[in-house]
PDB file of C-alpha atoms in Angstrom:
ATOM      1  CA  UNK N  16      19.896  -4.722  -2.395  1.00 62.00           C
ATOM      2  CA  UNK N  17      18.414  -2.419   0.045  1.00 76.00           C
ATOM      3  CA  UNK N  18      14.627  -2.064   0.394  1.00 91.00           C
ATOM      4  CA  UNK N  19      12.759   0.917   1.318  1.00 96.00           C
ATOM      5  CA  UNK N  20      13.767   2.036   5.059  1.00 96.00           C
ATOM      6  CA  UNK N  21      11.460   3.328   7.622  1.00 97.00           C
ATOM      7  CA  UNK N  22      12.614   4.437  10.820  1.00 97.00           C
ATOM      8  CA  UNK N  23      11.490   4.216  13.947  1.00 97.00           C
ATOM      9  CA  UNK N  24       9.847   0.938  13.625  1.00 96.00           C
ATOM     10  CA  UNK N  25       8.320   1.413  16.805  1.00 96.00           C
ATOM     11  CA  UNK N  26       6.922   4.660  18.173  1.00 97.00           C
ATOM     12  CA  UNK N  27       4.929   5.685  21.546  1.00 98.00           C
ATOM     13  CA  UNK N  28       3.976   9.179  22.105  1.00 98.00           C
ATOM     14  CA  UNK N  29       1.283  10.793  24.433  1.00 97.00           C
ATOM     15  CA  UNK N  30      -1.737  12.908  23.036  1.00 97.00           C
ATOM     16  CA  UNK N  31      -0.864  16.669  21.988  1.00 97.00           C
ATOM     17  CA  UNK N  32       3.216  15.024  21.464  1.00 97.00           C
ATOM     18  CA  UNK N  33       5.058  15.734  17.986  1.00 98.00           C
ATOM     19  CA  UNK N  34       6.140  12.892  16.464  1.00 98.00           C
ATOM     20  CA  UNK N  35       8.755  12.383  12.653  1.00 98.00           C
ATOM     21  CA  UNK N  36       8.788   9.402  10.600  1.00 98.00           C
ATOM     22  CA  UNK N  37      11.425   9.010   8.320  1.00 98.00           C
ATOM     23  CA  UNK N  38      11.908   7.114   4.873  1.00 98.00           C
ATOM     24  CA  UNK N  39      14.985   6.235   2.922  1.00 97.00           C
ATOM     25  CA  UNK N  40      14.282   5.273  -0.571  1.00 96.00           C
ATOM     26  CA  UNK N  41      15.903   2.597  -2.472  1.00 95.00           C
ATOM     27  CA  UNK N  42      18.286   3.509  -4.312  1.00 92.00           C
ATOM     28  CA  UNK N  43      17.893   6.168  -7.482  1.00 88.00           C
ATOM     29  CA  UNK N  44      14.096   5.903  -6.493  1.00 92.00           C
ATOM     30  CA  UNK N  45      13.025   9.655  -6.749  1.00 92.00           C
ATOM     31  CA  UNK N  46       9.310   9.642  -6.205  1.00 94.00           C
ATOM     32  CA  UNK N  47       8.360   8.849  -2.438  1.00 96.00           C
ATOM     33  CA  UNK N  48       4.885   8.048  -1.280  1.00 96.00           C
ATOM     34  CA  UNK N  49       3.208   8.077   2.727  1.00 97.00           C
ATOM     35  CA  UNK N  50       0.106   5.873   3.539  1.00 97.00           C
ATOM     36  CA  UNK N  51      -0.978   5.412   6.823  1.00 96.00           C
ATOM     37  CA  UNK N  52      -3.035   2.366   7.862  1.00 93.00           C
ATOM     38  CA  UNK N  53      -5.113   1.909  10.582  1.00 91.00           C
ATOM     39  CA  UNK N  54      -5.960  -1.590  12.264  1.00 87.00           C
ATOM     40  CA  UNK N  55      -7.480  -3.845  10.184  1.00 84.00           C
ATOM     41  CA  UNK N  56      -8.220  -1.451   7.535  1.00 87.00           C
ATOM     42  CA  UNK N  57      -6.326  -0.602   4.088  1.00 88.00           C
ATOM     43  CA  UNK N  58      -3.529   1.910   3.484  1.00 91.00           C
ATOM     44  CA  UNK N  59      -4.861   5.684   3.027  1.00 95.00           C
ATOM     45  CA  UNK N  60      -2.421   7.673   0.391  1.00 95.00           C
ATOM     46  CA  UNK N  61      -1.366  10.988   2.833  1.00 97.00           C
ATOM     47  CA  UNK N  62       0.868  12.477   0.279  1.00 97.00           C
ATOM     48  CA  UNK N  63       3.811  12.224  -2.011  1.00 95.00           C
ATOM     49  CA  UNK N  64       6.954  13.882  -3.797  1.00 95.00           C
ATOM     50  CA  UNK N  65       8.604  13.708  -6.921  1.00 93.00           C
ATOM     51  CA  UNK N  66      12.086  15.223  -7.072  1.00 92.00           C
ATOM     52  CA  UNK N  67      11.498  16.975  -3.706  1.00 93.00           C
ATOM     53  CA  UNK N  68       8.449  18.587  -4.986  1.00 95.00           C
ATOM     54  CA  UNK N  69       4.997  17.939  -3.494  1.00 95.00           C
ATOM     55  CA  UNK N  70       3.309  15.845  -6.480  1.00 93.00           C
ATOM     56  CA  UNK N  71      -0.038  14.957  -4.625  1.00 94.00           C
ATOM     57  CA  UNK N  72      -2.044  15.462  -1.461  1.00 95.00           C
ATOM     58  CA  UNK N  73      -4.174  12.837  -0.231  1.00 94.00           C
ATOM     59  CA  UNK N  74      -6.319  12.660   3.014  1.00 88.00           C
ATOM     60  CA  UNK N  75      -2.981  14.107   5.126  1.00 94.00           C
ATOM     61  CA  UNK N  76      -4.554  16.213   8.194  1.00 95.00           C
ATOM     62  CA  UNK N  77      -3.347  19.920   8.595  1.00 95.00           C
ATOM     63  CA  UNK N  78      -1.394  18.790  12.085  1.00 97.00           C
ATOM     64  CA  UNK N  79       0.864  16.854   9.714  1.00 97.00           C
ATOM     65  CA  UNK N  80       3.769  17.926   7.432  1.00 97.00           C
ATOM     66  CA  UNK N  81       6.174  16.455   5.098  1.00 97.00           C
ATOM     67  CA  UNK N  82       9.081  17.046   2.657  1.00 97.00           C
ATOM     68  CA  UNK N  83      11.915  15.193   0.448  1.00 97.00           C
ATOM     69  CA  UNK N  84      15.594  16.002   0.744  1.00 96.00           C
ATOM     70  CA  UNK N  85      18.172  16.645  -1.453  1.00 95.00           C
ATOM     71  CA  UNK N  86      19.429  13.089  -0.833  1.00 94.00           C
ATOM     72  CA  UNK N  87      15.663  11.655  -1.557  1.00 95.00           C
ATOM     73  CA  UNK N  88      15.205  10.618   1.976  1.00 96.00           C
ATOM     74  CA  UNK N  89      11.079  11.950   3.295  1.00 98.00           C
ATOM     75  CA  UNK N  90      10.232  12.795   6.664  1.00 98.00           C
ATOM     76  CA  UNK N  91       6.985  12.969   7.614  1.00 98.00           C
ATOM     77  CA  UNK N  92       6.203  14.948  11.388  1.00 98.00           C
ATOM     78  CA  UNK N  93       2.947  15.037  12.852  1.00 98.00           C
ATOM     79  CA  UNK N  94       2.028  17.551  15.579  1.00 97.00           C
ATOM     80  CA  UNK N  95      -0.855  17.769  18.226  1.00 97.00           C
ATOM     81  CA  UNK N  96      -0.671  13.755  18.178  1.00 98.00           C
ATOM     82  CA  UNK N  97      -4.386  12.450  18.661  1.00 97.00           C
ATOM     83  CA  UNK N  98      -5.698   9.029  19.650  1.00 96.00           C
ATOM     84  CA  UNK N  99      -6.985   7.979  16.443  1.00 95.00           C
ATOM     85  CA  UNK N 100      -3.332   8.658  14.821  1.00 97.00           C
ATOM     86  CA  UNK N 101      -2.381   5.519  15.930  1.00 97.00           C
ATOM     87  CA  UNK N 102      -1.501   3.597  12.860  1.00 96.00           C
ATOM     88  CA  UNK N 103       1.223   1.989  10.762  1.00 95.00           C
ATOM     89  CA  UNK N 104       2.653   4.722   8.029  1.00 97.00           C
ATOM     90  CA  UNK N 105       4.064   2.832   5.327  1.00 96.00           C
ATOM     91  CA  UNK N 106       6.924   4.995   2.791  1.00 97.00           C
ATOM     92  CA  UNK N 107       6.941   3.171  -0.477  1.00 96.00           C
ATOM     93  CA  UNK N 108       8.941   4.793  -3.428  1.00 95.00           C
ATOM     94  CA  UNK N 109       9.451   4.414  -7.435  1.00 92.00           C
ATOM     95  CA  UNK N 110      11.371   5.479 -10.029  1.00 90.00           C
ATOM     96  CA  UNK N 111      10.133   8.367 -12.122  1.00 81.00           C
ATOM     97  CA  UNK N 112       6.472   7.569 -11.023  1.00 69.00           C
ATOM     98  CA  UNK N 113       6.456   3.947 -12.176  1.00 77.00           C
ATOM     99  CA  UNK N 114       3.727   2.159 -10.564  1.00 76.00           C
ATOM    100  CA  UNK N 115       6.036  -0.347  -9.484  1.00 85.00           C
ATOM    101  CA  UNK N 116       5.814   0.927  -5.796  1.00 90.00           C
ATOM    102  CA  UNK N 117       8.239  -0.971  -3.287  1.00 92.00           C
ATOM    103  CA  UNK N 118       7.006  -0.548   0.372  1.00 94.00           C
ATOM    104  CA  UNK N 119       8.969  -0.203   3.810  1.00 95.00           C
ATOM    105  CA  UNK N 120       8.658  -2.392   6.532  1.00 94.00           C
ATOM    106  CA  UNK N 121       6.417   0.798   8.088  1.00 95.00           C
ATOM    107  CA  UNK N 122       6.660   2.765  11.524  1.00 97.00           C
ATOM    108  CA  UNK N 123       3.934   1.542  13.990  1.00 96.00           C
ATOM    109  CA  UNK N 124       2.797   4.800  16.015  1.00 97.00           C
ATOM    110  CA  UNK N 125       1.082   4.523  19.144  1.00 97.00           C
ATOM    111  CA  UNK N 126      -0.513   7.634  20.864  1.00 97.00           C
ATOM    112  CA  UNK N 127      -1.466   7.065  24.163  1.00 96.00           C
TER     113      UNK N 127
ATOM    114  CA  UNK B   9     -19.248   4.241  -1.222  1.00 77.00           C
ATOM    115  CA  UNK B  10     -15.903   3.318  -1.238  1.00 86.00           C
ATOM    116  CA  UNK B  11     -14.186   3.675  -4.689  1.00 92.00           C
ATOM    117  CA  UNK B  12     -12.541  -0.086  -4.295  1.00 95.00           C
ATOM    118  CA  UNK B  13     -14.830  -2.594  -2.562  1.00 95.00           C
ATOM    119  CA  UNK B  14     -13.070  -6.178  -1.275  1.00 94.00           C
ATOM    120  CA  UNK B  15     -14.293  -8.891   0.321  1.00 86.00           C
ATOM    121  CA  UNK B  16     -12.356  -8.648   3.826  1.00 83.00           C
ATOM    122  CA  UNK B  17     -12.896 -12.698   4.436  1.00 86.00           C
ATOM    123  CA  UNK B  18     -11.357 -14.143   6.145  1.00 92.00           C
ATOM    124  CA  UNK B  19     -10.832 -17.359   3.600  1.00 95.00           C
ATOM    125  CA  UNK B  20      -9.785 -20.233   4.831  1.00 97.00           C
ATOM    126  CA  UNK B  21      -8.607 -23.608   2.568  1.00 97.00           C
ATOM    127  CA  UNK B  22      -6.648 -26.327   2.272  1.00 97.00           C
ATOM    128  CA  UNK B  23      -3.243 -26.954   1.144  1.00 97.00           C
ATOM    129  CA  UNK B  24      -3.636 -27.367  -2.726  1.00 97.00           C
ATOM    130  CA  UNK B  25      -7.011 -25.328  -3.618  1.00 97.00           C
ATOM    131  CA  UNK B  26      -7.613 -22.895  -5.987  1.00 97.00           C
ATOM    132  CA  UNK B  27      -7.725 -19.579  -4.471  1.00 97.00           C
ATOM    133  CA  UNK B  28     -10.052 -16.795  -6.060  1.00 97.00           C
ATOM    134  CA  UNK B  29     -10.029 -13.163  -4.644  1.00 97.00           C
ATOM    135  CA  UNK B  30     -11.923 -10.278  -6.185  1.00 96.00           C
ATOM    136  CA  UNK B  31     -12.220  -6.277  -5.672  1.00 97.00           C
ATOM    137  CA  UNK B  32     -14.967  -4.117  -7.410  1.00 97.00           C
ATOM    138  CA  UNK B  33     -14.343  -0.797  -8.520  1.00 97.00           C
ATOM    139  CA  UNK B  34     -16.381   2.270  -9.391  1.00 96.00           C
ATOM    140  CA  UNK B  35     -13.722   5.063 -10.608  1.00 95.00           C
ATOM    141  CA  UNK B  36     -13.753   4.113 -14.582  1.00 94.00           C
ATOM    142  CA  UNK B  37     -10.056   6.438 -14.417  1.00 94.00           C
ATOM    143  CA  UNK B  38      -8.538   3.401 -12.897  1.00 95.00           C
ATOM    144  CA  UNK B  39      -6.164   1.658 -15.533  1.00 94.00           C
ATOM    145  CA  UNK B  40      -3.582   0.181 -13.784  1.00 94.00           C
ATOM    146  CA  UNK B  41      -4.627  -2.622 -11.542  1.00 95.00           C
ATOM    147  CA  UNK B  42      -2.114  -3.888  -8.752  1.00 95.00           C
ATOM    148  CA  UNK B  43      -2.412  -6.859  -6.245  1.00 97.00           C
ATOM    149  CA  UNK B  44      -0.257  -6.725  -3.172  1.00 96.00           C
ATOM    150  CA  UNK B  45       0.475  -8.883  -0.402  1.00 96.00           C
ATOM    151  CA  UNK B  46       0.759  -8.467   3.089  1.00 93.00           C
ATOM    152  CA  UNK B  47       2.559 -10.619   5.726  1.00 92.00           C
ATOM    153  CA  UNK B  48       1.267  -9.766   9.356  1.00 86.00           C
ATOM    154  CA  UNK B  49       3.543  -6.427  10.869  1.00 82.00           C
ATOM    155  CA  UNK B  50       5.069  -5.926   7.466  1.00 87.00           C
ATOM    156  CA  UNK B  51       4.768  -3.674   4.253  1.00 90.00           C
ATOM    157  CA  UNK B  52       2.716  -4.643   1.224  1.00 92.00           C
ATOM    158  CA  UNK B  53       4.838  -6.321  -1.132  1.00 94.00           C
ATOM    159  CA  UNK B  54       3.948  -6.326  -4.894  1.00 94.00           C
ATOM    160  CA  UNK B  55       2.595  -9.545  -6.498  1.00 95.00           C
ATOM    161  CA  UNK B  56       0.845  -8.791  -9.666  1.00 94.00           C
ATOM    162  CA  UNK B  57       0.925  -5.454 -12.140  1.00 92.00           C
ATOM    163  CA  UNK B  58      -1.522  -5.425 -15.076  1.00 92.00           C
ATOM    164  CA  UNK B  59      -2.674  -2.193 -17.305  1.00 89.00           C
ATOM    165  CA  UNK B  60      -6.147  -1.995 -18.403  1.00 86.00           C
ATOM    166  CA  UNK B  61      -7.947  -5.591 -19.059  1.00 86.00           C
ATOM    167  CA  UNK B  62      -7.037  -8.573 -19.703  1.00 88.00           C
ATOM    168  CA  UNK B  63      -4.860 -11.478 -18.184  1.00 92.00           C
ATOM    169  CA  UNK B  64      -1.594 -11.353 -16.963  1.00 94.00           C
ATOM    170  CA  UNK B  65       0.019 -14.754 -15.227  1.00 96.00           C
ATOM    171  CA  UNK B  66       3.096 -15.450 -13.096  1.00 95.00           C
ATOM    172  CA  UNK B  67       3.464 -18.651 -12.227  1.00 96.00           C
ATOM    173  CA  UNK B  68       0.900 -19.810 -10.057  1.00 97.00           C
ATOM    174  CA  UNK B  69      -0.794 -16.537  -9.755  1.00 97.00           C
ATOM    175  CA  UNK B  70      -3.026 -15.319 -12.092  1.00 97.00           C
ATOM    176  CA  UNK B  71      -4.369 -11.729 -12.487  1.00 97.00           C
ATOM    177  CA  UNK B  72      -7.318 -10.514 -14.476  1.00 96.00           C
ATOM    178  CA  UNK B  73      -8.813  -7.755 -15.075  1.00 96.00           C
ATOM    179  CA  UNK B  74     -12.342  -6.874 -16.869  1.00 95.00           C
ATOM    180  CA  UNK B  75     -12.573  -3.048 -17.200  1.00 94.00           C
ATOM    181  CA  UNK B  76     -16.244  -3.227 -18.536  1.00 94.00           C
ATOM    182  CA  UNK B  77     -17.649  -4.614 -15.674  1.00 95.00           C
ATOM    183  CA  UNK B  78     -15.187  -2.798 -13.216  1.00 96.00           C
ATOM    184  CA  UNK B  79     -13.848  -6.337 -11.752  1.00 96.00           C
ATOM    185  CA  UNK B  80     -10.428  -7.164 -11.109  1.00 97.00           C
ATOM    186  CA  UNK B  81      -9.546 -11.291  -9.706  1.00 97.00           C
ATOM    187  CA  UNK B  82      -6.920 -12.761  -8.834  1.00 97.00           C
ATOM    188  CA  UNK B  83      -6.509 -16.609  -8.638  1.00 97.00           C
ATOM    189  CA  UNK B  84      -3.610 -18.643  -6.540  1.00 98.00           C
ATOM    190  CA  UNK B  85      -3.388 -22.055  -8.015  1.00 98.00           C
ATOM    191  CA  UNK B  86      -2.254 -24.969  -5.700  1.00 98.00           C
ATOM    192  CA  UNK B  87      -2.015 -22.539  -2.887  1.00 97.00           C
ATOM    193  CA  UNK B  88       0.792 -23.331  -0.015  1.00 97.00           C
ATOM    194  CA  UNK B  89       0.497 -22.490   3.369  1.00 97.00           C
ATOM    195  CA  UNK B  90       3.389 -19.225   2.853  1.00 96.00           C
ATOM    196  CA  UNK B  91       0.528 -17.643   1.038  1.00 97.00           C
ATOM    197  CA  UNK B  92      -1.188 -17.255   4.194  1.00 97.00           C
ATOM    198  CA  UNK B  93      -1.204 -13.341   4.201  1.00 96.00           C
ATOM    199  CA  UNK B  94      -3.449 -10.477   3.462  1.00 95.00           C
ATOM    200  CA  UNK B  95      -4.073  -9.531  -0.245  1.00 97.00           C
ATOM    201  CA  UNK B  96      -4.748  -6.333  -1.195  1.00 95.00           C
ATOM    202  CA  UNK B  97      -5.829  -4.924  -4.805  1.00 97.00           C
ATOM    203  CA  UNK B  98      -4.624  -1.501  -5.757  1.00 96.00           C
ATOM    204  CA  UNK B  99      -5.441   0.674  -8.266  1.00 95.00           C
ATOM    205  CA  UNK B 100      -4.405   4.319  -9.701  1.00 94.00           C
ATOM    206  CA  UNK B 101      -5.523   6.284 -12.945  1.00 93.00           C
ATOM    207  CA  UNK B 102      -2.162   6.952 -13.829  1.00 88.00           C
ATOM    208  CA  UNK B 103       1.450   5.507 -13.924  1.00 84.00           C
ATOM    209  CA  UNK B 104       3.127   6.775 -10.660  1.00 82.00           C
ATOM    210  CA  UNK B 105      -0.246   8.485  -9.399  1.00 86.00           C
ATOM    211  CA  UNK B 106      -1.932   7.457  -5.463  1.00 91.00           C
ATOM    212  CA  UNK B 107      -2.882   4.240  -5.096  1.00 93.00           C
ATOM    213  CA  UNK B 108      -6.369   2.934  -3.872  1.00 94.00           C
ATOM    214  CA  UNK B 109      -6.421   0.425  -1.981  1.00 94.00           C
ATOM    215  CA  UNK B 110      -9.261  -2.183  -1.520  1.00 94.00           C
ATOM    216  CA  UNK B 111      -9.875  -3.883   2.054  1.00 91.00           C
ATOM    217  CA  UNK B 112      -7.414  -6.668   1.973  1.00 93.00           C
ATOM    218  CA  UNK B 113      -9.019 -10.076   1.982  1.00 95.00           C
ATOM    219  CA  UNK B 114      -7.050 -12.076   5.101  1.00 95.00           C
ATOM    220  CA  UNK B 115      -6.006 -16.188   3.187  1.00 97.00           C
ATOM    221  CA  UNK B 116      -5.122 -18.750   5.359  1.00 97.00           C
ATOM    222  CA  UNK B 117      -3.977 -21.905   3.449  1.00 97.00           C
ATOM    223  CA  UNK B 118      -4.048 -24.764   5.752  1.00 97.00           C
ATOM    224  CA  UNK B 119      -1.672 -27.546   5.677  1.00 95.00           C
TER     225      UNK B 119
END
C-alpha cells in the first residue's frame, strides 16, 4: 500500500522566493499534520487539518500558509523564503485523529 | 525548558547489547507516549505506541512508561546493526492531537 507522499523531495529557492509543499495522504486518512525539522534537531508541529478544517496551529510563521482539499491532499506554501527556513517538512496523516501517525519521506528545502 | 528532554548521544554498541534510551517530560497532559525511528534522509517511522504507564513489548523492543516520575524508556534487546538510526520519543495529550517530539538520540549498533 501507498505511504504518505511528499512532493518535491528536493527543493532550492533563493531568499524572499515562494515556495509549496505538497502531501498526499494514505488512503481514507483524513487528518493531515506538517512538522518541519531543522538539522540535527527534532520535528516542530506547524499545523494540521481534520476534514479540511484547520484543527491546530503550532509554531507555523505568518509568511506560511496551508490548507486540505476536497480529495485530502495538504499543501503547505511559504512566502518571503528566509535562510533559516531551510529544513525538512515532514506530512504525516491518521485516521480520525488516531495517534497512529504515518510520516512521508519529507521535502528537503534549501533557501539560498 | 523544553517540554521533552532526550539524551541526543550519540550511543554507540556492539552487535548483541541491550540498548536503553530515555526522554523526560514535564507537561503532566501527556498520555500517550510514542517512540519513532528515523533512518538518515527519511521520515520517522512508528515503533512503539503506549497510553499512560506501564509496559508495552513487541518483540525485541520494549516500551515503558512511568507517568509519576514523568519518564518514558525504551529498551532494544540483542540490538542488530539495521537499528542503527535515530530514535525519537513523542508525546501528545490527546489521541490525534500535535506531537512533541524529544531530541532524537542517534544508535549505532556495530557489527
Amino acid at each position: 500500500a501507498a505511504g504518505v507522499i511528499q512532493s518535491p523531495r528536493h527543493l532550492i529557492k533563493e531568499k524572499r522566493e515562494t515556495a509549496t509543499l505538497k502531501c498526499y495522504p494514505i488512503s481514507r486518512h483524513d487528518t493531515v499534520y506538517w512538522y518541519q525539522q531543522g538539522p540535527g534537531q527534532d520535528p516542530q508541529f506547524l499545523i494540521s487539518f481534520y476534514e479540511k478544517m484547520q484543527s491546530d496551529k503550532g509554531s507555523i510563521p505568518d509568511r506560511f500558509s496551508a490548507q486540505q482539499f476536497s480529495d485530502y491532499h495538504s499543501e503547505l506554501n511559504m512566502s518571503s523564503l528566509e535562510l533559516g527556513d531551510s529544513a525538512l517538512y515532514f506530512c504525516a496523516s491518521s485516521f480520525s485523529g488516531a495517534n497512529v501517525l504515518t510520516f512521508g519521506a519529507g521535502s528537503r528545502l534549501t533557501v539560498l | 525548558q523544553k517540554e521533552v528532554e532526550q539524551d541526543p548521544g550519540p550511543l554507540s554498541v556492539p552487535e548483541g547489547a541491550i540498548v536503553s534510551l530515555n526522554c523526560t517530560y514535564s507537561n503532566s497532559a501527556f498520555q500517550y507516549f510514542m517512540w519513532y525511528r528515523q533512518y538518515s534522509r527519511k521520515g520517522p517511522e512508528l515503533l512503539m505506541y503506549t497510553y499512560s504507564s506501564g509496559n508495552k513489548e513487541d518483540g525485541r523492543f520494549t516500551a515503558q512508561v512511568d507517568k509519576s516520575s514523568k519518564y518514558i524508556s525504551l529498551f532494544i534487546r540483542d540490538s542488530q546493526p539495521s537499528d542503527s538510526a535515530t530514535y525519537l520519543c513523542a508525546m501528545s495529550e490527546t489521541s490525534g492531537s500535535r506531537l512533541t517530539f524529544g531530541e532524537g538520540t542517534q544508535l549505532t549498533v556495530n557489527p
